[in-house]
Coordinates of C-alpha atoms in Angstrom, one line a residue:
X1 CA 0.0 0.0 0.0
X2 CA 1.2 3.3 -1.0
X3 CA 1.5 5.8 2.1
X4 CA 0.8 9.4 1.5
X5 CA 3.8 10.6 3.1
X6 CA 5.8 9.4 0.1
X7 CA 4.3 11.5 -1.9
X8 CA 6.1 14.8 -2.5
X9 CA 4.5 17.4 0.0
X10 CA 7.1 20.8 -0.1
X11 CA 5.6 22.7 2.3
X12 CA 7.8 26.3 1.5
X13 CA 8.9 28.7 4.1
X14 CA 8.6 32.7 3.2
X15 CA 12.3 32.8 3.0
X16 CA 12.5 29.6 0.7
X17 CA 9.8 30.7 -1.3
X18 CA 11.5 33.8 -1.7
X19 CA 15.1 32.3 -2.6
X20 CA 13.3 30.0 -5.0
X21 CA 11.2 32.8 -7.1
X22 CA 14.7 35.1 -7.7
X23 CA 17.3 31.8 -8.4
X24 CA 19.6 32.8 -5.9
X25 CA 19.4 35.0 -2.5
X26 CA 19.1 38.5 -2.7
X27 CA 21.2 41.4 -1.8
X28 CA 20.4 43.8 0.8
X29 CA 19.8 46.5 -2.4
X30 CA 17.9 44.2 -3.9
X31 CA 15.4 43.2 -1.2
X32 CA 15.1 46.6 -0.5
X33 CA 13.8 46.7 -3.6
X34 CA 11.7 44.2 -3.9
X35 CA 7.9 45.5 -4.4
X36 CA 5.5 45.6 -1.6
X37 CA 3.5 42.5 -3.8
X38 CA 6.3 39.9 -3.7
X39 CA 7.2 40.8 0.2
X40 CA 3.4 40.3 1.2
X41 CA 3.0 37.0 -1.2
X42 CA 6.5 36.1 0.6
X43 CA 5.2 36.4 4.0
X44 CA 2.3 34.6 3.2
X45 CA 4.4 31.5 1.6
X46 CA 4.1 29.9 4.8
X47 CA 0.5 29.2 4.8
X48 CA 0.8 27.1 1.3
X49 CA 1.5 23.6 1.0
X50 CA 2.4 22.5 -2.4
X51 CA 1.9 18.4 -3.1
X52 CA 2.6 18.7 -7.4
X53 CA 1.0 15.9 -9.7
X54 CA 1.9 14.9 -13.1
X55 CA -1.6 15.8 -14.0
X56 CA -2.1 18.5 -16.6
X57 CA -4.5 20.2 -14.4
X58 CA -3.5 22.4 -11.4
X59 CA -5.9 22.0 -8.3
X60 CA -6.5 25.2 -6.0
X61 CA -8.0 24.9 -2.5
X62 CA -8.3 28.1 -0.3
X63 CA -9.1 27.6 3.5
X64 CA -10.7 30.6 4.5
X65 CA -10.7 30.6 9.0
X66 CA -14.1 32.0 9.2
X67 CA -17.5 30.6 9.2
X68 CA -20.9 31.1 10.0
X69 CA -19.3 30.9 13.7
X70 CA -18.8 34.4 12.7
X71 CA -21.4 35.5 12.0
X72 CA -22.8 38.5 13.6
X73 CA -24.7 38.6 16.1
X74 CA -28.7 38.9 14.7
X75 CA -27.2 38.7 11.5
X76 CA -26.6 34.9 11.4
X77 CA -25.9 33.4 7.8
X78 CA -23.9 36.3 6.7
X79 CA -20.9 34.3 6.0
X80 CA -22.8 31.6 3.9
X81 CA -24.4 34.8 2.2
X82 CA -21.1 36.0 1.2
X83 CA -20.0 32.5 0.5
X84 CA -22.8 32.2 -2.1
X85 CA -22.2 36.0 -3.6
X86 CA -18.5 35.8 -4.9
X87 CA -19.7 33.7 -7.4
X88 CA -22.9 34.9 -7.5
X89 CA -23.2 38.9 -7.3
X90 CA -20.9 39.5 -9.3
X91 CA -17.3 41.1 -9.7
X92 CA -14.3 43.1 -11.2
X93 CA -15.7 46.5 -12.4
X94 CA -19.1 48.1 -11.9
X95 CA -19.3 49.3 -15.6
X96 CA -18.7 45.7 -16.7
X97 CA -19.1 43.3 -14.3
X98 CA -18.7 39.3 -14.0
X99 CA -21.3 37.9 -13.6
X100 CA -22.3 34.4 -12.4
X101 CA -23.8 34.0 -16.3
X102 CA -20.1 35.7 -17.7
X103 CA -17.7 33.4 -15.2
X104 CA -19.2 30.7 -16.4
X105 CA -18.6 31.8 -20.0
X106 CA -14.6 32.3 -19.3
X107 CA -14.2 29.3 -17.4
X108 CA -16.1 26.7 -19.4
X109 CA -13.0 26.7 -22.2
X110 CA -11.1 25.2 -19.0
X111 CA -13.1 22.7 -17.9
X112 CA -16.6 22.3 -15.4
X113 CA -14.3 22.5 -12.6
X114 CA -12.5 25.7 -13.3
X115 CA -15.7 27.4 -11.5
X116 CA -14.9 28.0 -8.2
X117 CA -16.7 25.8 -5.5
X118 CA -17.1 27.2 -2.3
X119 CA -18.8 25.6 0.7
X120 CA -19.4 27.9 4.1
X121 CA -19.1 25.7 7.4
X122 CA -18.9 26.4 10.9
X123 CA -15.1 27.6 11.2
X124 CA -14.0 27.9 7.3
X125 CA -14.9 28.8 4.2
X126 CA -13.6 26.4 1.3
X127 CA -12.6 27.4 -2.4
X128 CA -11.8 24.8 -4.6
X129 CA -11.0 25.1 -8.3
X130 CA -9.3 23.1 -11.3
X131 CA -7.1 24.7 -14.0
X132 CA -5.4 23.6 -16.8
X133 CA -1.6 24.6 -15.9
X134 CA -0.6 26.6 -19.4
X135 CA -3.8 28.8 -18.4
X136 CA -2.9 29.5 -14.8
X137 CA -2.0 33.5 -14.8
X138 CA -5.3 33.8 -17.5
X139 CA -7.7 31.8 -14.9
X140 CA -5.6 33.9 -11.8
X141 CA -6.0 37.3 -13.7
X142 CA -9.6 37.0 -15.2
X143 CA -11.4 34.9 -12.3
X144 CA -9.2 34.5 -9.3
X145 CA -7.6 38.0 -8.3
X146 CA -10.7 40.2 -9.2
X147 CA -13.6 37.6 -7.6
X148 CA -11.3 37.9 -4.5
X149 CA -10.2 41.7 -4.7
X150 CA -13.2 43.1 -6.1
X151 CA -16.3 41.2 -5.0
X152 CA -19.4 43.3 -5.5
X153 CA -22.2 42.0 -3.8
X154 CA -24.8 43.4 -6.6
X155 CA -27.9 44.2 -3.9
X156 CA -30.1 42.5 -6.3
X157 CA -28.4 39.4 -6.3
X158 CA -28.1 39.9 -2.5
X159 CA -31.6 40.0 -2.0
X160 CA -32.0 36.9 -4.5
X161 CA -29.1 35.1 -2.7
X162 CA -31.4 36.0 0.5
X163 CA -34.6 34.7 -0.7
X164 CA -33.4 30.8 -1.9
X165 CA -31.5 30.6 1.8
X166 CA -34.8 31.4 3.2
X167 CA -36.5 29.0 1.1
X168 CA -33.4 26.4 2.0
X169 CA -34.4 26.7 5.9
X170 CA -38.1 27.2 5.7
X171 CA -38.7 24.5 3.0
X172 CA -36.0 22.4 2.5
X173 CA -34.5 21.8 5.6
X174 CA -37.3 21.9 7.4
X175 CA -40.2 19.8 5.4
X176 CA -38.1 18.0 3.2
X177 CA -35.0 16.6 4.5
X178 CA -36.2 14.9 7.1
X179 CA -33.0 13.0 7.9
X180 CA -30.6 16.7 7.4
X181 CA -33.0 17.8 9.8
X182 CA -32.9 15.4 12.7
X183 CA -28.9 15.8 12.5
X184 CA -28.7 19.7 12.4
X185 CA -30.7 20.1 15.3
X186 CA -28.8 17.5 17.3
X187 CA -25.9 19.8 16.2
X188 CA -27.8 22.9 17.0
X189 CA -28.9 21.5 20.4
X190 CA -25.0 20.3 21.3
X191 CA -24.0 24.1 21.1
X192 CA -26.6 25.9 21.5
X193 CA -25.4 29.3 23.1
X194 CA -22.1 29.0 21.1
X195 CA -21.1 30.7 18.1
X196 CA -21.8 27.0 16.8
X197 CA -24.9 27.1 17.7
X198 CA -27.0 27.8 14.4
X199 CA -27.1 26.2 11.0
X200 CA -24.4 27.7 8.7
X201 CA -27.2 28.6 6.5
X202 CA -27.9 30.9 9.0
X203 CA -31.5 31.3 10.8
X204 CA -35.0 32.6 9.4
X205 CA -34.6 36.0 11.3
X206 CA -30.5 36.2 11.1
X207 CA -30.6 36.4 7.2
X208 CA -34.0 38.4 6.4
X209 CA -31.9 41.1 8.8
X210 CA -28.5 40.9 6.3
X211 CA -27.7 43.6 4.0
X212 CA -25.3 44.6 1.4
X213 CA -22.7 46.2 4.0
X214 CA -23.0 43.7 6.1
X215 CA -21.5 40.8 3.4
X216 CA -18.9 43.9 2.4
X217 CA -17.6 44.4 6.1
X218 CA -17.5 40.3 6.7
X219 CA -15.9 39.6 3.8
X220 CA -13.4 43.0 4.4
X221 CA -12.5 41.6 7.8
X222 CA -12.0 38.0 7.0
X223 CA -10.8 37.2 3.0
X224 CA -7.0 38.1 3.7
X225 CA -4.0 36.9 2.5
X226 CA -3.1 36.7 6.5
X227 CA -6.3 34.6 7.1
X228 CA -6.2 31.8 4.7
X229 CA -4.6 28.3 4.2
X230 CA -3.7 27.4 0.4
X231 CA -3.3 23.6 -1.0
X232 CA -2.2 23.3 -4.0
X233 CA -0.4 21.2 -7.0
X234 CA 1.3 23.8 -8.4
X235 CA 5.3 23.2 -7.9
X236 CA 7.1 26.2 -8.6
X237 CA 7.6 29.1 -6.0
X238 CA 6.4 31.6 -8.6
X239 CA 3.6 30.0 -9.4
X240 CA 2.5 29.7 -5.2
X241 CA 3.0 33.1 -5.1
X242 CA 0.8 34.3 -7.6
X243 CA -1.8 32.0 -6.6
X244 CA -1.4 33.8 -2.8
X245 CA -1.3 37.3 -4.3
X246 CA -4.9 37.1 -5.2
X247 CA -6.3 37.5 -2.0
X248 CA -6.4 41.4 -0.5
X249 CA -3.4 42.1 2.0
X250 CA -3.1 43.6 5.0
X251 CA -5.9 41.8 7.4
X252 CA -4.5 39.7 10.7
X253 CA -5.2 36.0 11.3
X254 CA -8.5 35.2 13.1
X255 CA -7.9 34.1 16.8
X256 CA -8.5 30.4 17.5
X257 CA -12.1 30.2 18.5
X258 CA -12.5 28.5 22.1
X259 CA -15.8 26.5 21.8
X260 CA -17.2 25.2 25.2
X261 CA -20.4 23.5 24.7
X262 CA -22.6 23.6 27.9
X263 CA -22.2 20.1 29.5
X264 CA -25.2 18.1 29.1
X265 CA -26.9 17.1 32.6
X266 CA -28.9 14.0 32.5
X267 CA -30.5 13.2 29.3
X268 CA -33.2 15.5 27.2
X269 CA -35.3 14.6 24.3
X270 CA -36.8 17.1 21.5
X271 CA -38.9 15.8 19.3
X272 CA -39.6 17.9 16.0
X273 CA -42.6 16.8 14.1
X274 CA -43.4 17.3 10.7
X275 CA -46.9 17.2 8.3
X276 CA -45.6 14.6 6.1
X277 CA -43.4 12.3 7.6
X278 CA -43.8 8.1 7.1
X279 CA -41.0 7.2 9.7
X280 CA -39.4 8.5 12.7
X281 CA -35.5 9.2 12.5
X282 CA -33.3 9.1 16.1
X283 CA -30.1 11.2 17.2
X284 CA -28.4 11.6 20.1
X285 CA -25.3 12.5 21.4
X286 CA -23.2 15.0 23.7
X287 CA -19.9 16.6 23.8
X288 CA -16.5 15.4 24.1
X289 CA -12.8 16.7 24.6
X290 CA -11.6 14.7 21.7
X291 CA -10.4 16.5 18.3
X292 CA -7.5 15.8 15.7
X293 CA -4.3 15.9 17.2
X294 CA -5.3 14.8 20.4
X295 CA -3.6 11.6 22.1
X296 CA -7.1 9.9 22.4
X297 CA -7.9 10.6 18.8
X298 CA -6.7 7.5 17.1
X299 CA -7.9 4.7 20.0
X300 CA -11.6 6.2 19.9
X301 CA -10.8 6.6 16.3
X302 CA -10.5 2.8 16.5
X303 CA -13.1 2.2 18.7
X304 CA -16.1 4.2 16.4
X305 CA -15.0 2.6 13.6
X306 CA -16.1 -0.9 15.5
X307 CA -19.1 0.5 16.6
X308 CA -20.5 2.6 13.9
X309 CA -18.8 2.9 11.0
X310 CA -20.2 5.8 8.1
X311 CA -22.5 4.2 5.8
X312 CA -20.8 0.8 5.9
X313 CA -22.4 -2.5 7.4
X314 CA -19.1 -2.9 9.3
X315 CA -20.1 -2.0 12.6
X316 CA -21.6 -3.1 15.5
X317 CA -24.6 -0.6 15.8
X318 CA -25.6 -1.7 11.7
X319 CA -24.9 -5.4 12.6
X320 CA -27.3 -5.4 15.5
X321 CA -30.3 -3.3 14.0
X322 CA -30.4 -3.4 10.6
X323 CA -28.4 -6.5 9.5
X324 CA -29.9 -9.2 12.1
X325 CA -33.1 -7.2 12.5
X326 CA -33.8 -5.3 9.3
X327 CA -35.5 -2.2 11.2
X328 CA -33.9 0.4 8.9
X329 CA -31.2 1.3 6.5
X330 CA -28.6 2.0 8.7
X331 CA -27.2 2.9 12.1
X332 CA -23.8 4.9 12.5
X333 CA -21.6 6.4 15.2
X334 CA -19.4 9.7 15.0
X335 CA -16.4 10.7 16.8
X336 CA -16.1 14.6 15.5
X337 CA -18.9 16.4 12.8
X338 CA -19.3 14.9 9.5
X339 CA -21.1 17.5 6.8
X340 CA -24.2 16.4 5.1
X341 CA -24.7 12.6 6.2
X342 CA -27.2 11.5 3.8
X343 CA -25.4 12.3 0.9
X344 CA -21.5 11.3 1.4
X345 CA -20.4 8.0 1.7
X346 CA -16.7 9.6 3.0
X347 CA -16.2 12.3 5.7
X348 CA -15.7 15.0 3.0
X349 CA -12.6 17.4 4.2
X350 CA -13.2 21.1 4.9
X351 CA -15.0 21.2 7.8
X352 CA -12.8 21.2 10.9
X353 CA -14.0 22.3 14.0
X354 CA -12.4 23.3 17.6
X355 CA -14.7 21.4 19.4
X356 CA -16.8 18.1 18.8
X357 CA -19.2 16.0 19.7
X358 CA -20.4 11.8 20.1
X359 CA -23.3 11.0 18.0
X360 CA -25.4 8.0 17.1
X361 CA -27.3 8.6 13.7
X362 CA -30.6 6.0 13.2
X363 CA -31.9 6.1 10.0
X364 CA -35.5 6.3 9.9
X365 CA -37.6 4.1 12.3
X366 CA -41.0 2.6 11.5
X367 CA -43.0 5.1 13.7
X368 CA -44.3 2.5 16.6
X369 CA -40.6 0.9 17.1
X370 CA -39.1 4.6 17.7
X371 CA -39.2 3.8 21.4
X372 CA -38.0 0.6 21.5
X373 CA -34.7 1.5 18.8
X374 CA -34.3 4.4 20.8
X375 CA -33.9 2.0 23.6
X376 CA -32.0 -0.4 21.7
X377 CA -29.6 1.9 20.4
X378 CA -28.6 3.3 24.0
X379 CA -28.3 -0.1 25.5
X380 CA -25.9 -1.2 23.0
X381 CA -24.0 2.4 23.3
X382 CA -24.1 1.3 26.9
X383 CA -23.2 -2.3 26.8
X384 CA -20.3 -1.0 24.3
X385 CA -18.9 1.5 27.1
X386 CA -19.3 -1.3 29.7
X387 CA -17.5 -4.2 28.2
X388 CA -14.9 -2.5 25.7
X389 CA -13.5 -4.2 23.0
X390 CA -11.6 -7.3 22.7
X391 CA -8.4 -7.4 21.3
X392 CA -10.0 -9.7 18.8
X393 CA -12.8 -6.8 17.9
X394 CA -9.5 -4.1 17.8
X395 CA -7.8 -5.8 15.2
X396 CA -10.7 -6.4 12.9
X397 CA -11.3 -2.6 13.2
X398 CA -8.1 -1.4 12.6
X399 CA -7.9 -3.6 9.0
X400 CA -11.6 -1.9 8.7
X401 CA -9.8 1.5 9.6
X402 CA -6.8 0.9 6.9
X403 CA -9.2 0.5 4.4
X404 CA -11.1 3.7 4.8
X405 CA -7.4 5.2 4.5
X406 CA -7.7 4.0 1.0
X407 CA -11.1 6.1 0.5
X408 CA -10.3 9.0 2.6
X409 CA -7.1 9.3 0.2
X410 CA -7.8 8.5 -3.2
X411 CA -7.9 11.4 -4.7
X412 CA -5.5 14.1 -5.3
X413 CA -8.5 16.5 -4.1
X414 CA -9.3 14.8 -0.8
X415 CA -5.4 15.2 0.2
X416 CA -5.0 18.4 -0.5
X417 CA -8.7 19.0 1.3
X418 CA -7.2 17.2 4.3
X419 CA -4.0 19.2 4.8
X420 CA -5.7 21.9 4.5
X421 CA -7.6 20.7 7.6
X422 CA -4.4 19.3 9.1
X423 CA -3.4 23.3 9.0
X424 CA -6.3 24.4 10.4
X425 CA -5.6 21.7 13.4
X426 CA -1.9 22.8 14.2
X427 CA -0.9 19.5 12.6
X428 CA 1.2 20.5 9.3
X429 CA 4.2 18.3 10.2
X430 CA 1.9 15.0 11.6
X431 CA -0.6 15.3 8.8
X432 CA -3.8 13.4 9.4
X433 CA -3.8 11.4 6.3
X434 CA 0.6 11.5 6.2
X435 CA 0.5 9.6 9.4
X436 CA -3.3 7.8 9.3
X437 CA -2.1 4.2 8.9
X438 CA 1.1 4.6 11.6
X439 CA -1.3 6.0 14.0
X440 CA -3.8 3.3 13.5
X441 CA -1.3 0.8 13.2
X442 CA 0.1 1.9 16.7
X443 CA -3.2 1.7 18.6
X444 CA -3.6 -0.8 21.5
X445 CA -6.5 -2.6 22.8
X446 CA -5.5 -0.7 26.3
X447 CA -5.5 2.4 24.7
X448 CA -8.9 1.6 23.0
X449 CA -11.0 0.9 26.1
X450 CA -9.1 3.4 27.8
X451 CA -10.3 6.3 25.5
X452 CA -13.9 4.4 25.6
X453 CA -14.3 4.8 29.2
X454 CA -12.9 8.4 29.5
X455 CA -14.8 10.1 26.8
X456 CA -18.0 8.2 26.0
X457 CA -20.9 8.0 28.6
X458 CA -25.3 7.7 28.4
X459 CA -25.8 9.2 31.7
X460 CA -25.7 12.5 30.1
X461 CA -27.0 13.1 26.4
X462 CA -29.4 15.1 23.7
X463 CA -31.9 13.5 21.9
X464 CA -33.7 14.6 18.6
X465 CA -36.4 12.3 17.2
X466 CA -38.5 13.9 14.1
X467 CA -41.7 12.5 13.4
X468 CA -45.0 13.1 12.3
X469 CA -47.1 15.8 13.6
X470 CA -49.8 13.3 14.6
X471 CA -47.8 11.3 17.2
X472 CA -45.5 14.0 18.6
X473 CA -47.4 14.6 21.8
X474 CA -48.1 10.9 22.6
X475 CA -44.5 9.5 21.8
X476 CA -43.3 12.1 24.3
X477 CA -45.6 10.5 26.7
X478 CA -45.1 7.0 26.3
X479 CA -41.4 7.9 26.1
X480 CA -41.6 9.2 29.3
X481 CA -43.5 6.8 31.0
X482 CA -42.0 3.8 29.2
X483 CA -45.1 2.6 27.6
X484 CA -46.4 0.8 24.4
X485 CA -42.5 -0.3 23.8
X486 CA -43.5 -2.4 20.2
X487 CA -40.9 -4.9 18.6
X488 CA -41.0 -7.0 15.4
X489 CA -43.4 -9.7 15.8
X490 CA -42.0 -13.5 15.2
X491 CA -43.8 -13.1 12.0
X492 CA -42.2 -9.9 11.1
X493 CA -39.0 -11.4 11.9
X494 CA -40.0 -14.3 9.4
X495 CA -39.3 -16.6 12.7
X496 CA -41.4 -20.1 12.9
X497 CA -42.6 -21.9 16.1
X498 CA -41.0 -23.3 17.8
X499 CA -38.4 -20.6 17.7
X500 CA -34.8 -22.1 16.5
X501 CA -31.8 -21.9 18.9
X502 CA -30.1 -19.7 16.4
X503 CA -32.9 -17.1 16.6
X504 CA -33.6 -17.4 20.7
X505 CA -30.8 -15.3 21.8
X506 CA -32.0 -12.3 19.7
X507 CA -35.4 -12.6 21.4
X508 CA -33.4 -12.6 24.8
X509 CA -31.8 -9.2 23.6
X510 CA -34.9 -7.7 22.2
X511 CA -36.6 -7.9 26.2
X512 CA -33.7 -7.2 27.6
X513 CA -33.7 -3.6 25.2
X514 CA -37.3 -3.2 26.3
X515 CA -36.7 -3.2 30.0
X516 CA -33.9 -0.4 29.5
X517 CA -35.0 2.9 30.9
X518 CA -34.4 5.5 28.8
X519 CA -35.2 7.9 31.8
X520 CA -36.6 10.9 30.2
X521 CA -39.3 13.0 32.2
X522 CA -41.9 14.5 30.3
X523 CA -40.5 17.9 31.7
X524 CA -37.4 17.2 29.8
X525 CA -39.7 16.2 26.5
X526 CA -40.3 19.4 24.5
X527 CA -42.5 18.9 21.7
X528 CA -41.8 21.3 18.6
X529 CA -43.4 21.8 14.8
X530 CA -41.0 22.2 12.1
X531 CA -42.0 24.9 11.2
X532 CA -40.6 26.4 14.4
X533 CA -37.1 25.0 13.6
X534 CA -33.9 27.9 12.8
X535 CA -36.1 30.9 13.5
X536 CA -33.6 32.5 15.8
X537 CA -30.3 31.4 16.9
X538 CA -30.6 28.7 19.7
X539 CA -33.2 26.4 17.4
X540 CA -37.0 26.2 18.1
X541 CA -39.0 29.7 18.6

């Protein structure tokens, strides 16, 4: 197996890059000299790491260390506004501006992906492009420098822009993705009274209060060469610097955010019902002092990886409910946030965070087993924390764990994703992807149940259950007094009479999850409408 720290990763200093763009060093007349863009494009070498590919193509990704996290306050989805608006509203001059319609006319001789992605999370702001190499100064000097140095928000497509990421909350989100919504208010409800705290959409009231100025100061105090990360295939120092050089000087680099989510105390449920939902999906989690970089990292790596792996049938969680009892499509664990769950098979890079959070995701329920999964899923969670992991189980999930290496690296895009993450973390020289398979590989059973019992727990957790509007207020009662708990029937299960031996210890488990107590008062059951969902920041209205 290849490793990834074979490949060629330069990660240039300012003086190197410097030394490298003139052939030789300079003399003291000479760097006098030099002009006030190659000293700032100089200074900002050290944010770039350079990982060249004999591809034709030159990738550029631009880590941005701002998010909705700062957003103002009242004004929350400015940053996915202004996200949305580079390429949208327009740039370059006012008498001739490039437009969304116009970029897309210059780029499309170099390819789909010479259009600039961007994706707004939490904590950065991504920009990801693809350009042919002998057209790098062209794409740099006609769509690069002037989208970055001379945005102009056009206030119609400002108030456009505003109007679909209303319609994303109040419609989408909220009626129909029921699945998005069941994990974005976990996340909301994890760290709520943070700057985390609200989709990075924004919320109903934050955006209908954004204007022009506000996306103009954001993007003023934020989009600097000094506050960026850049990834990139391009080899040559020159060619690094030019590509830094588009971004506005003169800006400072955004302070570390410390993120303290409240501690969770005891365990709360909200359930969110909507009109037209057929099943019932189930979340729950809480914080944890766990993130990349951290001595624990790899061992509960390890350990999630058994229990729940991503979409994959691997672990333990999909094993028990789905595979031996077929109640959904899936049942997965998380160590740290993962973007848009229903619709990546891989983490996707570019959305680091400073703090994180344990999470169980269960795919839509048939409505009258919510209770007893919901049961099932915390006994297991329990039962996992209780007994650890054999050193039989650890192995199996470290092969598991190498092979997701192979998906989490198998593109020169994810790579230069991840180290721009691994930047982000404080991790440049033990890259999360460089070192994935010698980290996993040095992992110990010891270590394993060690970081099990220190940083997961079910004393203390948030649940979100969304279901339909008709049974909202009497699953929060039987919930809270542990009632009508329904199972497959031995039909359903497609077991005969007398039940074979093979089948009987399943059965024993089933009761078993039934007699759990969840231990939710109805005082700690709050009962919400969709529709109520993302109004302000902090969730329900």
């Amino acid at each position: 197996m290849r490793r990834l720290a074979a490949l060629l990763i330069t990660v240039l200093t300012a003086s190197s890059a410097v030394a490298m763009a003139q052939g030789a060093t300079p003399a003291p007349a000479a760097k006098a000299k030099r002009s006030a863009t190659t000293t700032k494009a100089a200074a900002m070498a050290g944010n770039i790491v350079s990982m060249p590919s004999p591809s034709p193509l030159y990738q550029i990704q631009i880590m941005v260390r701002a998010g909705s996290a700062n957003d103002p306050v009242g004004k929350e989805g400015t940053a996915s506004l202004v996200g949305d608006a580079l390429i949208e509203g327009g740039f370059g001059s006012t008498k001739a501006p490039v437009t969304k319609e116009k970029l897309a006319e210059i780029t499309r001789p170099w390819g789909e992906a010479a259009l600039p992605r961007i994706r707004v999370d939490k904590q950065a702001t991504t920009i990801s492009m693809l350009v042919p190499k002998e057209n790098l100064q062209q794409f740099l000097a006609q769509v690069l420098r002037p989208m970055l140095q001379k945005p102009l928000f056009d206030a119609k497509e400002v108030d456009r822009l505003k109007k679909e990421a209303l319609v994303n909350i109040q419609s989408r989100i909220r009626f129909e993705q029921q699945e998005q919504l069941g994990l974005l208010a976990l996340d909301g409800g994890i760290f709520a009274g943070t700057p985390l705290g609200h989709l990075a959409g924004g919320t109903v009231q934050g955006v209908s209060a954004i204007t022009r100025q506000d996306l103009a100061d954001f993007y003023k105090q934020y989009f600097t060469r000094e506050n960026v990360f850049i990834t990139t295939t391009a080899s040559s120092a020159a060619e690094q610097n030019a590509i830094a050089a588009v971004l506005p000087a003169g800006g400072t680099a955004a302070a570390t955010m410390d993120v303290k989510p409240a501690a969770v105390k005891g365990r709360e449920l909200l359930i969110i019902t909507q009109p037209n939902a057929i099943a019932t999906g189930i979340h729950f989690g809480f914080p944890i002092d766990v993130k990349r970089g951290d001595a624990d990292y790899w061992p509960l790596f390890v350990a999630n990886v058994f229990l729940g792996t991503h979409r994959d049938g691997f672990g333990h969680l999909y094993q028990t409910i789905r595979e031996e009892r077929g109640y959904n499509y899936g049942d997965y664990s998380y160590i740290e946030w993962l973007v848009g769950r229903p619709f990546f098979l891989f983490p996707p890079p570019g959305t680091p965070r400073s703090a994180q959070y344990f999470s169980v995701w269960v795919r839509p329920v048939a409505t009258q087993y919510t209770q007893f999964i919901a049961k099932a899923a915390t006994a297991e969670l329990d039962n996992f924390i209780k007994n650890g992991m054999t050193p039989e189980q650890v192995a199996a999930a470290k092969n598991k764990a190498r092979t997701l290496y192979l998906k989490y690296s198998d593109s020169k895009s994810r790579q230069l994703g991840y180290k721009l993450d691994d930047m982000f973390y404080g991790m440049r020289d033990h890259g999360y992807l460089d070192e994935m398979l010698k980290d996993v590989d040095a992992v110990t059973p010891e270590q394993v149940n060690g970081a099990i019992k220190k940083h997961l727990q079910t004393a203390n957790m948030k649940y979100v259950i969304v279901t339909n509007q008709s049974v909202g207020d009497k699953l929060a009662d039987e919930i809270a007094n542990s009632a009508n708990i329904v199972s497959k029937s031995l039909a359903e299960y497609h077991i005969t009479e007398p039940v074979p031996a093979e089948k009987q210890a399943m059965l024993k488990q089933d009761e078993a999850w039934k007699t759990y107590p969840l231990n939710i008062a109805r005082d700690r059951i709050k009962v919400v409408k969709a529709e109520q969902m993302f109004e302000t920041d902090g969730g329900a209205k």
